[in-house]
Coordinates of C-alpha atoms in Angstrom, one line a residue:
M1 CA 50.9 -10.6 -1.4
K2 CA 49.9 -13.6 0.9
V3 CA 50.4 -11.4 4.1
Q4 CA 48.4 -8.4 2.5
L5 CA 45.5 -10.7 1.7
V6 CA 45.3 -12.0 4.8
S7 CA 45.1 -8.7 6.6
A8 CA 42.6 -7.5 4.2
W9 CA 40.6 -10.1 5.0
M10 CA 41.4 -9.9 9.0
L11 CA 40.4 -5.8 8.4
G12 CA 37.1 -7.1 7.1
L13 CA 36.1 -9.8 9.4
A14 CA 36.7 -7.0 11.9
L15 CA 34.6 -4.3 9.9
A16 CA 31.8 -6.8 9.9
N17 CA 32.4 -7.5 13.6
A18 CA 32.1 -3.9 14.6
Q19 CA 29.0 -3.3 12.8
V20 CA 27.2 -6.1 14.9
Y21 CA 27.5 -3.3 17.7
Q22 CA 25.8 -0.8 15.5
P23 CA 22.2 0.5 15.7
L24 CA 20.0 -0.9 13.4
G25 CA 19.0 1.4 10.5
G26 CA 16.0 3.6 11.9
V27 CA 16.4 2.7 15.3
L28 CA 18.0 6.7 16.1
D29 CA 16.2 9.4 15.2
R30 CA 17.3 12.0 12.8
D31 CA 19.3 13.5 16.1
G32 CA 21.1 10.4 16.5
N33 CA 18.9 10.1 19.9
P34 CA 17.2 6.3 20.5
A35 CA 13.4 6.1 21.3
N36 CA 12.5 7.0 24.9
M37 CA 11.6 3.9 26.5
E38 CA 9.3 5.4 28.6
Q39 CA 7.1 6.9 25.8
V40 CA 7.8 3.6 23.8
S41 CA 6.0 1.7 26.7
E42 CA 3.2 3.8 27.0
L43 CA 2.6 3.7 23.3
R44 CA 2.5 -0.4 23.2
T45 CA -0.7 -0.1 25.7
R46 CA -2.5 2.1 23.2
T47 CA -5.3 0.5 21.5
V48 CA -6.7 1.8 17.7
Q49 CA -9.9 -0.6 17.4
H50 CA -13.4 0.4 18.5
D51 CA -15.3 -1.5 21.0
F52 CA -18.1 -2.4 19.2
S53 CA -19.6 -4.3 22.1
D54 CA -22.6 -1.8 21.5
E55 CA -23.8 -3.4 18.2
T56 CA -27.3 -4.1 17.5
V57 CA -28.7 -7.8 16.8
E58 CA -30.2 -5.9 13.8
Q59 CA -26.5 -4.2 13.1
R60 CA -24.9 -7.4 13.5
D61 CA -27.2 -9.6 11.1
T62 CA -27.2 -6.9 8.5
R63 CA -23.3 -6.9 8.4
R64 CA -23.0 -10.7 8.0
E65 CA -25.2 -10.9 5.5
R66 CA -23.1 -8.3 3.7
A67 CA -20.1 -10.3 4.7
D68 CA -21.5 -13.6 3.0
A69 CA -22.3 -11.6 -0.1
V70 CA -18.4 -10.1 -0.5
K71 CA -17.3 -13.5 0.3
K72 CA -19.6 -15.2 -2.8
G73 CA -18.5 -12.5 -5.0
F74 CA -14.6 -13.7 -4.5
I75 CA -15.5 -17.3 -4.6
Y76 CA -17.3 -16.2 -8.1
A77 CA -14.0 -14.5 -9.3
W78 CA -11.9 -17.2 -7.7
N79 CA -13.7 -20.0 -9.6
G80 CA -13.0 -18.3 -13.2
Y81 CA -9.1 -17.7 -12.0
K82 CA -8.9 -21.7 -11.2
K83 CA -11.0 -22.5 -14.3
Y84 CA -9.2 -20.5 -16.7
A85 CA -5.3 -19.2 -15.2
Y86 CA -4.9 -21.0 -12.0
G87 CA -1.4 -20.8 -10.8
A88 CA -0.6 -17.8 -13.6
D89 CA -0.1 -14.2 -12.9
E90 CA -3.5 -13.3 -13.9
L91 CA -6.6 -14.2 -15.8
D92 CA -7.9 -12.3 -18.8
V93 CA -11.4 -12.5 -17.9
L94 CA -13.2 -11.5 -21.1
K95 CA -10.6 -13.9 -23.5
K96 CA -10.6 -16.7 -20.8
K97 CA -7.1 -17.0 -21.0
P98 CA -3.8 -16.8 -18.6
K99 CA -1.7 -13.7 -18.5
T100 CA 1.8 -13.6 -17.9
T101 CA 2.3 -10.3 -16.1
R102 CA 4.8 -10.9 -12.9
N103 CA 6.9 -13.8 -14.4
G104 CA 4.6 -16.3 -14.3
W105 CA 4.9 -17.0 -10.5
G106 CA 1.3 -16.8 -9.8
A107 CA 0.5 -13.4 -8.9
T108 CA -3.1 -13.5 -8.3
L109 CA -2.7 -16.8 -6.0
V110 CA 0.5 -15.8 -3.9
D111 CA -1.4 -12.1 -3.8
A112 CA -4.8 -13.7 -2.7
L113 CA -3.1 -16.2 0.3
D114 CA -4.0 -14.2 3.0
T115 CA -7.8 -13.7 1.6
L116 CA -8.4 -17.3 1.4
W117 CA -7.4 -17.4 4.9
V118 CA -9.2 -14.4 6.3
M119 CA -12.4 -15.7 4.8
G120 CA -12.0 -19.2 5.7
L121 CA -11.7 -20.6 2.3
D122 CA -9.6 -23.6 4.1
D123 CA -10.0 -26.0 1.0
E124 CA -8.4 -23.3 -1.4
F125 CA -5.9 -22.4 0.9
R126 CA -4.5 -25.8 0.9
Q127 CA -4.5 -26.3 -2.6
A128 CA -3.1 -22.9 -3.0
T129 CA -0.6 -24.0 -0.4
E130 CA 0.7 -26.9 -2.6
M131 CA 0.5 -24.3 -5.7
V132 CA 3.1 -22.2 -3.9
S133 CA 5.3 -24.9 -2.6
K134 CA 5.9 -26.1 -6.5
I135 CA 6.8 -22.6 -7.5
N136 CA 10.3 -22.0 -9.3
F137 CA 11.4 -18.3 -8.7
H138 CA 14.5 -18.8 -10.8
N139 CA 12.4 -19.3 -13.8
D140 CA 11.7 -15.6 -14.4
G141 CA 9.3 -16.3 -17.2
G142 CA 11.2 -14.4 -19.6
Q143 CA 10.8 -11.1 -18.1
L144 CA 12.3 -9.1 -15.8
A145 CA 11.1 -8.6 -12.5
K146 CA 9.9 -5.4 -11.1
V147 CA 11.2 -5.3 -7.7
F148 CA 8.7 -2.8 -6.1
E149 CA 6.1 -5.3 -7.4
T150 CA 7.6 -8.4 -6.8
N151 CA 8.0 -7.3 -3.2
I152 CA 4.7 -6.2 -2.2
R153 CA 2.8 -8.8 -4.2
Y154 CA 4.8 -11.9 -4.2
V155 CA 7.0 -11.4 -0.4
G156 CA 4.3 -9.3 1.1
G157 CA 1.6 -12.5 0.3
L158 CA 3.8 -14.9 1.3
L159 CA 5.0 -13.3 5.1
S160 CA 1.4 -12.7 5.5
A161 CA 0.4 -16.4 4.9
Y162 CA 3.6 -17.2 7.4
D163 CA 2.1 -14.9 10.2
L164 CA -1.4 -16.0 9.9
S165 CA -0.9 -20.1 9.0
K166 CA 2.8 -20.3 10.8
Q167 CA 3.4 -23.0 7.7
D168 CA 7.0 -22.8 6.9
I169 CA 6.8 -23.2 3.4
F170 CA 5.8 -19.9 3.3
L171 CA 8.6 -18.4 5.0
K172 CA 11.0 -20.6 3.3
K173 CA 9.4 -19.1 -0.4
A174 CA 9.8 -15.6 1.0
V175 CA 13.4 -15.7 2.1
E176 CA 14.3 -17.5 -1.0
L177 CA 12.5 -14.7 -3.2
V178 CA 14.1 -12.1 -1.7
D179 CA 17.6 -13.5 -1.8
L180 CA 17.1 -13.4 -5.7
L181 CA 15.9 -9.9 -5.4
M182 CA 18.9 -8.7 -3.6
P183 CA 21.2 -8.2 -6.2
A184 CA 19.2 -5.0 -7.4
F185 CA 20.9 -3.6 -4.6
N186 CA 24.1 -4.2 -5.2
T187 CA 24.6 -0.2 -6.5
P188 CA 26.9 2.1 -5.3
L189 CA 24.8 3.4 -3.5
G190 CA 22.3 0.5 -2.3
L191 CA 19.7 2.0 -4.2
P192 CA 17.7 -0.6 -5.8
W193 CA 17.3 -1.1 -9.6
Q194 CA 13.5 -1.0 -10.7
M195 CA 13.8 -3.9 -12.6
L196 CA 15.9 -7.1 -12.5
N197 CA 17.5 -10.1 -14.3
I198 CA 16.4 -12.7 -12.1
T199 CA 18.6 -15.0 -13.8
T200 CA 21.9 -12.7 -14.3
G201 CA 21.3 -10.3 -11.3
Q202 CA 21.9 -7.6 -13.5
G203 CA 19.6 -4.4 -12.6
S204 CA 18.2 -1.8 -14.9
S205 CA 15.3 1.1 -15.0
E206 CA 11.9 1.0 -16.4
T207 CA 13.4 3.7 -18.6
A208 CA 16.0 2.0 -20.6
G209 CA 19.5 3.5 -20.7
T210 CA 18.8 5.7 -17.5
S211 CA 19.2 5.2 -13.9
S212 CA 15.7 7.1 -13.2
T213 CA 13.6 5.8 -10.5
N214 CA 10.9 7.2 -8.2
L215 CA 10.3 7.7 -4.2
A216 CA 7.3 4.8 -3.8
E217 CA 10.0 2.1 -5.7
I218 CA 12.6 2.7 -3.4
G219 CA 10.7 3.4 -0.2
T220 CA 8.6 0.4 -0.4
F221 CA 10.5 -2.3 1.0
Q222 CA 10.6 -1.3 4.8
M223 CA 8.0 -3.5 5.8
E224 CA 8.4 -6.8 4.6
F225 CA 12.2 -6.6 5.0
F226 CA 11.7 -5.7 8.4
R227 CA 9.4 -8.6 9.2
L228 CA 11.6 -11.1 7.0
S229 CA 14.6 -9.8 9.4
Q230 CA 12.9 -10.7 12.6
L231 CA 11.6 -14.0 11.3
T232 CA 14.9 -15.2 10.2
G233 CA 17.5 -13.1 12.5
N234 CA 19.4 -11.9 9.5
A235 CA 19.4 -8.0 9.7
T236 CA 20.4 -7.8 6.2
Y237 CA 17.2 -7.4 4.6
H238 CA 16.0 -4.7 7.1
E239 CA 19.4 -2.9 6.7
A240 CA 19.1 -2.9 3.1
A241 CA 15.9 -1.0 3.3
Q242 CA 16.7 1.6 5.6
K243 CA 19.8 2.4 3.9
V244 CA 17.6 3.7 1.2
I245 CA 16.2 6.1 3.6
T246 CA 19.8 7.0 4.8
V247 CA 21.2 8.2 1.3
M248 CA 18.0 9.5 0.3
L249 CA 17.9 11.8 3.7
E250 CA 22.2 12.4 3.0
K251 CA 22.0 13.4 -0.2
N252 CA 19.2 15.7 -0.5
S253 CA 18.9 18.8 2.0
P254 CA 16.3 21.8 1.3
R255 CA 19.1 24.0 2.7
D256 CA 21.1 23.2 -0.5
P257 CA 20.4 25.1 -3.2
S258 CA 20.9 23.0 -5.7
S259 CA 18.4 20.5 -4.9
K260 CA 15.2 20.0 -5.9
Y261 CA 13.9 19.1 -2.6
T262 CA 12.8 22.2 -1.1
I263 CA 10.0 21.8 1.5
P264 CA 11.2 19.8 4.2
G265 CA 8.8 16.5 4.3
M266 CA 7.7 17.1 1.1
Y267 CA 9.6 14.5 -1.0
P268 CA 9.5 14.9 -4.6
I269 CA 8.6 11.7 -6.7
D270 CA 11.6 11.7 -9.3
F271 CA 14.8 10.1 -8.0
D272 CA 17.8 9.2 -9.9
M273 CA 19.4 5.8 -7.8
M274 CA 22.8 6.2 -8.8
S275 CA 23.4 9.9 -7.6
G276 CA 20.9 9.3 -4.7
R277 CA 19.6 12.9 -5.5
F278 CA 16.0 14.0 -6.6
T279 CA 15.7 14.8 -10.3
G280 CA 12.4 16.9 -10.4
S281 CA 10.7 19.2 -7.9
S282 CA 7.2 17.6 -7.9
A283 CA 5.8 16.4 -4.6
Y284 CA 2.8 13.9 -4.5
W285 CA 1.2 11.4 -1.6
G286 CA -0.2 9.8 -4.9
G287 CA 1.3 7.3 -7.3
G288 CA 5.0 7.7 -7.6
G289 CA 4.7 8.7 -3.6
D290 CA 2.3 7.2 -1.8
S291 CA 3.6 3.7 -0.5
F292 CA 6.8 5.7 0.8
Y293 CA 5.0 8.0 3.0
E294 CA 2.6 5.1 4.0
Y295 CA 5.5 2.5 4.7
T296 CA 7.4 5.6 6.8
I297 CA 4.7 5.2 9.5
K298 CA 3.6 1.5 9.3
T299 CA 7.0 0.4 9.9
W300 CA 6.9 2.3 12.9
F301 CA 3.8 0.6 14.2
L302 CA 5.5 -2.8 13.1
S303 CA 8.4 -2.2 14.8
D304 CA 6.9 -2.1 18.5
F305 CA 7.4 1.4 17.9
M306 CA 11.2 1.2 18.4
L307 CA 12.2 2.5 14.4
H308 CA 12.2 6.4 15.8
R309 CA 13.6 8.3 12.6
N310 CA 10.4 6.5 10.8
L311 CA 8.1 8.6 13.0
D312 CA 10.5 11.9 12.4
I313 CA 10.0 11.6 8.8
W314 CA 6.4 11.1 9.0
R315 CA 5.8 13.8 11.3
E316 CA 7.6 16.5 9.1
S317 CA 6.0 15.2 6.4
I318 CA 2.5 14.9 7.6
Q319 CA 2.8 18.5 8.7
A320 CA 4.2 19.6 5.3
L321 CA 1.3 18.1 3.7
R322 CA -1.3 19.9 5.6
E323 CA 0.4 23.0 5.0
Y324 CA 1.2 22.5 1.3
G325 CA -0.4 19.8 -0.4
L326 CA -4.2 20.1 0.9
A327 CA -6.6 22.9 -0.6
E328 CA -10.1 23.3 -0.4
S329 CA -12.4 22.9 -3.6
S330 CA -15.0 25.1 -5.0
D331 CA -17.4 22.9 -3.5
G332 CA -16.1 22.6 0.1
Y333 CA -14.2 19.5 0.2
L334 CA -10.4 19.3 1.1
F335 CA -8.3 17.0 -1.4
P336 CA -4.3 16.9 -2.1
G337 CA -2.8 17.8 -4.6
F338 CA 0.5 18.2 -6.7
V339 CA 3.2 20.4 -5.4
D340 CA 6.0 21.9 -7.3
G341 CA 7.6 24.5 -5.1
A342 CA 5.3 27.3 -4.5
K343 CA 3.0 25.8 -7.0
F344 CA 0.2 23.5 -6.2
Y345 CA -1.9 21.9 -9.1
P346 CA -5.4 20.3 -7.9
Y347 CA -4.8 17.1 -9.9
V348 CA -6.1 13.9 -7.4
D349 CA -5.4 10.3 -8.4
T350 CA -7.2 7.5 -6.5
F351 CA -3.9 6.4 -4.9
T352 CA -3.9 9.4 -2.8
N353 CA -7.5 7.7 -0.8
F354 CA -4.9 5.4 1.6
I355 CA -4.3 8.5 3.2
P356 CA -7.2 9.2 5.6
G357 CA -6.9 5.4 7.0
T358 CA -3.0 5.4 7.2
L359 CA -3.3 9.0 8.8
G360 CA -6.2 7.7 10.9
L361 CA -4.1 4.9 12.6
A362 CA -1.1 6.9 13.1
S363 CA -3.4 10.0 14.8
K364 CA -5.1 7.5 17.2
L365 CA -1.5 6.1 18.6
V366 CA 0.2 9.6 19.2
G367 CA -3.3 10.7 20.5
S368 CA -3.5 13.9 17.6
D369 CA -7.5 14.6 17.7
T370 CA -6.3 17.4 15.5
Y371 CA -4.8 15.4 12.6
F372 CA -7.5 12.6 13.4
E373 CA -10.3 15.2 12.2
L374 CA -7.9 16.2 9.0
A375 CA -8.2 12.2 8.2
E376 CA -11.7 12.6 8.0
R377 CA -12.1 15.0 6.3
L378 CA -10.1 14.1 3.6
L379 CA -12.1 10.6 3.6
E380 CA -15.1 12.8 3.0
A381 CA -13.1 14.3 -0.1
G382 CA -12.4 10.7 -1.2
Y383 CA -16.0 9.2 -1.2
S384 CA -17.1 12.6 -2.6
V385 CA -15.4 11.2 -6.1
F386 CA -17.2 8.2 -6.1
E387 CA -20.7 9.1 -4.6
K388 CA -21.2 12.2 -7.3
M389 CA -21.0 9.4 -10.1
P390 CA -24.3 7.3 -11.3
S391 CA -22.3 4.1 -10.8
N392 CA -20.9 4.4 -7.4
L393 CA -17.5 4.6 -8.5
G394 CA -14.8 6.6 -8.7
A395 CA -12.5 7.8 -11.8
E396 CA -8.7 6.9 -11.5
A397 CA -7.3 10.6 -11.5
I398 CA -9.5 14.0 -11.5
R399 CA -8.9 18.2 -11.5
F400 CA -11.0 20.0 -9.1
V401 CA -11.8 23.9 -9.0
R402 CA -10.0 25.4 -5.8
R403 CA -12.4 27.7 -3.8
N404 CA -11.8 31.8 -5.0
V405 CA -9.5 30.1 -7.5
G406 CA -11.3 31.0 -10.7
S407 CA -8.4 30.1 -13.0
D408 CA -8.7 26.6 -12.7
Y409 CA -11.8 26.4 -13.8
L410 CA -11.0 28.0 -17.1
Q411 CA -7.9 26.4 -17.6
L412 CA -9.7 23.0 -18.0
S413 CA -11.2 21.4 -21.3
A414 CA -14.7 22.3 -22.6
Q415 CA -15.8 19.0 -21.2
G416 CA -13.9 19.2 -18.2
R417 CA -15.9 22.6 -17.3
A418 CA -19.0 20.7 -18.3
Q419 CA -18.2 17.9 -16.0
V420 CA -17.5 20.5 -13.0
D421 CA -20.6 21.9 -13.7
A422 CA -22.6 18.4 -13.1
Y423 CA -20.4 17.2 -10.8
G424 CA -18.1 19.4 -8.9
I425 CA -14.6 17.8 -10.7
S426 CA -13.4 17.2 -13.9
L427 CA -13.0 13.2 -15.0
E428 CA -9.4 13.4 -16.1
R429 CA -9.1 9.4 -16.0
P430 CA -12.9 8.4 -16.0
Y431 CA -12.3 4.7 -15.7
Y432 CA -12.3 2.4 -12.3
V433 CA -9.8 -0.6 -12.5
L434 CA -11.2 -2.3 -9.5
R435 CA -8.7 0.0 -7.1
P436 CA -8.7 -0.3 -3.6
E437 CA -7.4 2.7 -2.0
L438 CA -10.7 4.1 -0.6
I439 CA -12.4 1.2 0.4
E440 CA -8.9 0.2 3.0
S441 CA -9.9 3.5 4.2
L442 CA -13.0 3.5 4.9
F443 CA -12.4 0.2 6.3
L444 CA -9.8 1.3 9.1
M445 CA -12.2 4.2 10.0
Y446 CA -15.0 2.2 10.7
R447 CA -13.0 -0.1 12.5
M448 CA -11.3 2.9 14.4
T449 CA -14.8 5.2 14.7
G450 CA -17.4 2.3 14.7
K451 CA -19.3 4.6 12.7
Q452 CA -21.7 3.0 10.4
E453 CA -22.3 5.7 7.4
Y454 CA -18.2 4.2 6.6
A455 CA -19.7 1.0 6.5
D456 CA -22.4 2.1 4.4
M457 CA -20.5 3.5 2.0
V458 CA -18.0 0.7 1.5
W459 CA -21.7 -1.6 0.9
K460 CA -22.5 1.1 -2.0
I461 CA -19.4 1.2 -3.7
W462 CA -19.5 -2.7 -3.8
Q463 CA -23.0 -2.5 -5.4
G464 CA -21.4 0.0 -8.0
I465 CA -18.9 -2.9 -8.7
Q466 CA -21.6 -5.5 -9.0
R467 CA -23.5 -3.3 -11.5
N468 CA -21.0 -2.3 -13.4
C469 CA -17.5 -5.3 -13.1
R470 CA -19.1 -8.4 -12.8
V471 CA -19.1 -10.1 -15.8
E472 CA -18.7 -14.3 -17.0
N473 CA -16.0 -15.7 -15.1
G474 CA -15.6 -12.6 -13.0
F475 CA -14.6 -8.8 -12.9
V476 CA -13.3 -6.1 -15.0
G477 CA -12.8 -2.5 -15.0
T478 CA -15.3 -0.2 -16.1
A479 CA -14.1 2.5 -18.7
N480 CA -16.6 5.9 -17.4
V481 CA -17.6 6.0 -13.9
A482 CA -20.2 8.5 -14.8
V483 CA -22.2 6.1 -16.4
D484 CA -24.2 3.6 -14.9
A485 CA -24.8 0.0 -16.3
A486 CA -28.1 -0.3 -14.6
T487 CA -29.2 2.6 -16.6
T488 CA -28.1 1.7 -19.8
G489 CA -28.1 -2.2 -19.9
V490 CA -24.4 -2.1 -21.5
L491 CA -21.5 -3.2 -19.7
N492 CA -18.6 -0.7 -21.0
T493 CA -15.6 -2.6 -19.8
V494 CA -11.9 -2.2 -19.5
D495 CA -10.3 -6.1 -19.5
S496 CA -8.1 -5.3 -16.2
T497 CA -8.4 -7.9 -13.2
E498 CA -5.0 -7.5 -11.3
S499 CA -4.0 -9.5 -8.2
F500 CA -4.6 -6.9 -6.1
W501 CA -8.2 -6.9 -6.8
F502 CA -8.1 -10.5 -5.0
A503 CA -5.6 -9.4 -2.4
E504 CA -6.8 -5.8 -1.4
T505 CA -10.2 -4.8 -3.0
L506 CA -12.2 -7.8 -1.8
K507 CA -10.1 -8.3 1.3
Y508 CA -11.1 -4.9 2.6
T509 CA -14.6 -5.1 1.2
Y510 CA -15.0 -8.3 3.3
L511 CA -13.2 -7.2 6.4
T512 CA -15.7 -4.3 6.5
F513 CA -18.4 -6.6 7.2
A514 CA -16.9 -9.4 8.9
D515 CA -16.6 -9.5 12.7
H516 CA -14.6 -7.1 14.4
D517 CA -12.2 -9.5 15.9
V518 CA -10.9 -10.9 12.2
I519 CA -7.4 -8.9 11.8
N520 CA -8.0 -6.5 14.7
L521 CA -6.3 -3.5 14.1
D522 CA -4.3 -3.8 17.3
Q523 CA -2.8 -6.9 16.4
W524 CA -2.3 -6.2 12.9
V525 CA -0.7 -3.9 10.4
F526 CA -1.3 -3.9 6.8
T527 CA 1.2 -3.7 4.0
T528 CA 0.7 -1.6 0.8
E529 CA -0.9 -4.8 -0.9
A530 CA -3.4 -5.3 2.1
H531 CA -1.2 -8.3 3.6
P532 CA -1.8 -8.1 7.0
L533 CA 1.7 -8.6 9.3
S534 CA 1.2 -9.3 13.2
R535 CA 1.9 -6.7 15.4
T536 CA 2.7 -9.1 18.5
F537 CA 6.5 -9.7 17.9
A538 CA 8.6 -7.9 20.5
F539 CA 11.4 -6.1 19.4
D540 CA 14.0 -4.0 21.3
G541 CA 16.0 -2.8 18.9
T542 CA 17.6 -6.1 17.8
F543 CA 17.1 -9.1 15.8

């Protein structure tokens, strides 16, 4: 027995050593070929940010006045958080009480670190840094950790704060937290559980008694884990995130007649992390799928264009979206929708508004005017949902009537048909809860094109937020975007102020009007939670 144990140990050591010489996950394309280094070198010389040297003094002054107004809005909301909930996950603004929604580790504080830095709020950043140093991630606040959310809000926030400030405490806390999250990947196929008991390391699905998850939640670790492997030299994190993609591709094929995955590149939302197979056939680039596609291409940016498999997946997916996942509305706007086999459903949530900005970035880098024009059309459609509303704010979800498809209109409720008659869209979920996705894409497209109209659109949305969402001690959601408080004199509030308000919405709004070299797009790339990560790290395919 002793000899057998030694032999097994020696075999394990040999395998571990052998793995050192295997290409990192994602470096080879889907056919097993490495990236063409001549093409990679050329890509590294390309720029995406517009040259703003022709900006007039009047434009500059207006822009800076707007930046200052947004900064004051942030300070107003931050002071409310500091007064009633500093160090807590969220402030219940209307009740003036702290809320524990993300294990009590201070989601708002960590999520907002880079916003504090970007806005130059140095004293606030120093105080927040001190608070971060005291976070005990081993104390889970009596809650299961939602692994996806913990990664994008906490890990992303810490890594961005490190990239910006170079203060070691942020990297130390990021490593500490990710090491606590890694048991979520200790499953037969290496696919992560949705929920994790930090104390015991026991994972579970959000739907009790199942192993169900979704595309976004398995595919949104790539950026943070890649950067963490870069900073630590430990490939374990990157490999865990890339193994998810490997398994997904190996276990699902549109050529398999039993597969729910039928259109190459249009990956269904519903997924089983024990079998590694899709359990539903509905594919969608909005909620449940969005950040998978976003991270596929942005991790390629972050990897210095070395993760060639990511580019392969993106190209196939964006082509499929263009062919199967878009439809023109009766009033001429081009919207994404749900795709279920051969069926298209004209339903759009606000999460799809990430597409124009991300597609614009990718199109600029690969040199595709066709897809950049597509990004602009999608942005026009996304903004129309906001522009048509008296509040200047967009609904959480809408339905539209496709051109020459009269049944779309007939299938709506009487209220939905009345809304289509008035606005061209039906408000399926009429509330706005401070979400950032459209502002994100407007900011990115403004920085890439220099078109003032995009910045003006952001300003109109900001004014709508001021009128309809600002209350004592902060900002909250509004229940019906078809009603404007300036007209009624009444705020119809939704008591919700998630950490993304500070991390994303306020940051993107501010950056639209900040000086253009603040988070230059040629030097930084944003995570799905708007955490800028530096693109200046060289990567040759190894850590």
